[in-house]
mmCIF file of C-alpha atoms in Angstrom:
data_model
loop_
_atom_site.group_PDB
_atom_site.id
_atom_site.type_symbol
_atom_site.label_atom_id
_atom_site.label_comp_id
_atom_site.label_asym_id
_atom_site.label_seq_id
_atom_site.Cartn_x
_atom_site.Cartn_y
_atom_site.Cartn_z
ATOM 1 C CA UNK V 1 -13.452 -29.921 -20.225
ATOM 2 C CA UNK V 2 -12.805 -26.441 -18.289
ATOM 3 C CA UNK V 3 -14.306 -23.418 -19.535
ATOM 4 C CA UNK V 4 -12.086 -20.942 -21.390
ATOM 5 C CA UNK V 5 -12.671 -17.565 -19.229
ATOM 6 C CA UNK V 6 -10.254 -14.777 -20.211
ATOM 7 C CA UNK V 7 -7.947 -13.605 -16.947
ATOM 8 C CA UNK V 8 -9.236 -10.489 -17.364
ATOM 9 C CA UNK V 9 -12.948 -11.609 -17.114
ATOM 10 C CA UNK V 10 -12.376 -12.672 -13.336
ATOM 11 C CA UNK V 11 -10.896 -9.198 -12.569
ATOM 12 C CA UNK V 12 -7.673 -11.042 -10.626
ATOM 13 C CA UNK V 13 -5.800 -8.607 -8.174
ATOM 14 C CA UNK V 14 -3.664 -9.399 -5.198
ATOM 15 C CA UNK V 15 -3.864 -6.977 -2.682
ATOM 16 C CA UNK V 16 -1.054 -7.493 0.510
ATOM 17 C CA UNK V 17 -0.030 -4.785 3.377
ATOM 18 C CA UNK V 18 3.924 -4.832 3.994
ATOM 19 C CA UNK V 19 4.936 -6.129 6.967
ATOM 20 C CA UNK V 20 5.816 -2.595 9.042
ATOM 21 C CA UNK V 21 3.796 -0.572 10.613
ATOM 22 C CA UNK V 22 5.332 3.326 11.184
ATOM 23 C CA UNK V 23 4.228 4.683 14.217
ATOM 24 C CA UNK V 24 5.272 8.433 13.753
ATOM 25 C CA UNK V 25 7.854 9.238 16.848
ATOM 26 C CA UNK V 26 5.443 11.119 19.120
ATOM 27 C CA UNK V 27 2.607 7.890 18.825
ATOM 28 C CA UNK V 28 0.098 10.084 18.015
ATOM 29 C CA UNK V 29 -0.198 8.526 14.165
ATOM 30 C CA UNK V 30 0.179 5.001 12.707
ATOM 31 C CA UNK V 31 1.029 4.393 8.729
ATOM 32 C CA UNK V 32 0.125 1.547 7.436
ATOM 33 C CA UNK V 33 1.827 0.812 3.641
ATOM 34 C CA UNK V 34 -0.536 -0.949 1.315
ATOM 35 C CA UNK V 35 -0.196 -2.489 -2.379
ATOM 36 C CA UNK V 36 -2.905 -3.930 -5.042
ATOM 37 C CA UNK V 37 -2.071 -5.384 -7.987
ATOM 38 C CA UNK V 38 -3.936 -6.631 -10.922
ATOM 39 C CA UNK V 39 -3.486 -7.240 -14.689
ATOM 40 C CA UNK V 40 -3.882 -3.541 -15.357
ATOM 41 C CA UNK V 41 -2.404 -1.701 -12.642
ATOM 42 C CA UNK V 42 0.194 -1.849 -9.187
ATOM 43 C CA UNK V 43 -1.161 0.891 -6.727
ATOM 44 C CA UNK V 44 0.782 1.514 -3.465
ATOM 45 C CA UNK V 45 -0.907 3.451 -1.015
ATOM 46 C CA UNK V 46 -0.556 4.756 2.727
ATOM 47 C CA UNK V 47 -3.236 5.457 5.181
ATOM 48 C CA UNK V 48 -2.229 7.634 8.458
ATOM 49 C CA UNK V 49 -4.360 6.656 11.609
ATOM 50 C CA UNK V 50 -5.140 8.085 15.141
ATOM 51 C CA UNK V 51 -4.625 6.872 18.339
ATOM 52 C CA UNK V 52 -7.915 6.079 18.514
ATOM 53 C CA UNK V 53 -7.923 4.323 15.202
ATOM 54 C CA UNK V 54 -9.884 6.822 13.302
ATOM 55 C CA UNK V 55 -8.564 7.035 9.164
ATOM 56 C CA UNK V 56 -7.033 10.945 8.937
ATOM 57 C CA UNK V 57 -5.618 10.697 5.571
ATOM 58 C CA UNK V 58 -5.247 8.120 2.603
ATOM 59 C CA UNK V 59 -2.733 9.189 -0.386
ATOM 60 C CA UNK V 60 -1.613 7.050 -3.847
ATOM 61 C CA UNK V 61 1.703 6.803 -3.031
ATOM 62 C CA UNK V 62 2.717 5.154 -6.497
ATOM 63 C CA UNK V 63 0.144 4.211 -9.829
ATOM 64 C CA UNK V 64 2.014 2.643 -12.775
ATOM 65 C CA UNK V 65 1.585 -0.181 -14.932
ATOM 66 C CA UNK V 66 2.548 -3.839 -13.201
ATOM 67 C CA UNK V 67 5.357 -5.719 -13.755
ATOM 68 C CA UNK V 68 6.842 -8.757 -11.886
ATOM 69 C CA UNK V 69 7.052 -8.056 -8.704
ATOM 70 C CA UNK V 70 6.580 -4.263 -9.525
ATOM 71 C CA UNK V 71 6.875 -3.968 -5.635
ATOM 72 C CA UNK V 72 9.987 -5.420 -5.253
ATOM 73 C CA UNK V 73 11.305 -1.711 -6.198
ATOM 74 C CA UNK V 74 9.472 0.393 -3.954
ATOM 75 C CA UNK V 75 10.436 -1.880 -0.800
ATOM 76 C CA UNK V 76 12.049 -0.816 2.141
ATOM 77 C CA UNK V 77 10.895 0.165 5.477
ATOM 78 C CA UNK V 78 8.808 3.141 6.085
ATOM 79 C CA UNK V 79 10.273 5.904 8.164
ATOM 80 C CA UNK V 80 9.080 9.376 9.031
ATOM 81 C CA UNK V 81 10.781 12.182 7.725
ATOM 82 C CA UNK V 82 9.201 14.306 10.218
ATOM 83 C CA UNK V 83 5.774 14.999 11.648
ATOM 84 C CA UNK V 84 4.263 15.622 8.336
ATOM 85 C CA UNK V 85 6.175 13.313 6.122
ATOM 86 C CA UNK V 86 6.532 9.787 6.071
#
């Protein structure tokens, strides 16, 4: 017989990057789109690199309560705004 372990006891989250990369117009920056989800939370977040591949600046993008395919929403692809937005 398998043991009974609660979902919540193996602290289950799927974490998955979407498949675009933004590389802001002038190629001085890369953004890179992430999502984690688990049984308590979805969390969508961007990181903005350097040419040389150096992390400049990580931001929660969105935090709410998951749902299925609580992504499926939020999809798209990424495009700059300008050179401070994505």
């Amino acid at each position: 017989m398998a043991a009974q372990i609660p979902l919540e006891a193996n602290d289950f989250s799927l974490e998955f990057l979407l498949k675009d990369k933004k590389k802001l117009p002038d190629k001085k920056h890369l953004a890179i789109v992430s999502c984690k989800e688990g049984i308590h939370s979805f969390k969508m977040s961007c990181r903005i690199y350097d040419r040389t591949g150096i992390l400049r600046a990580q931001q929660t993008l969105v935090e709410t309560m998951p749902t299925l395919f609580e992504y499926a929403r939020f999809l798209g692809k990424p495009s700059w705004n300008n050179n401070q937005v994505l």
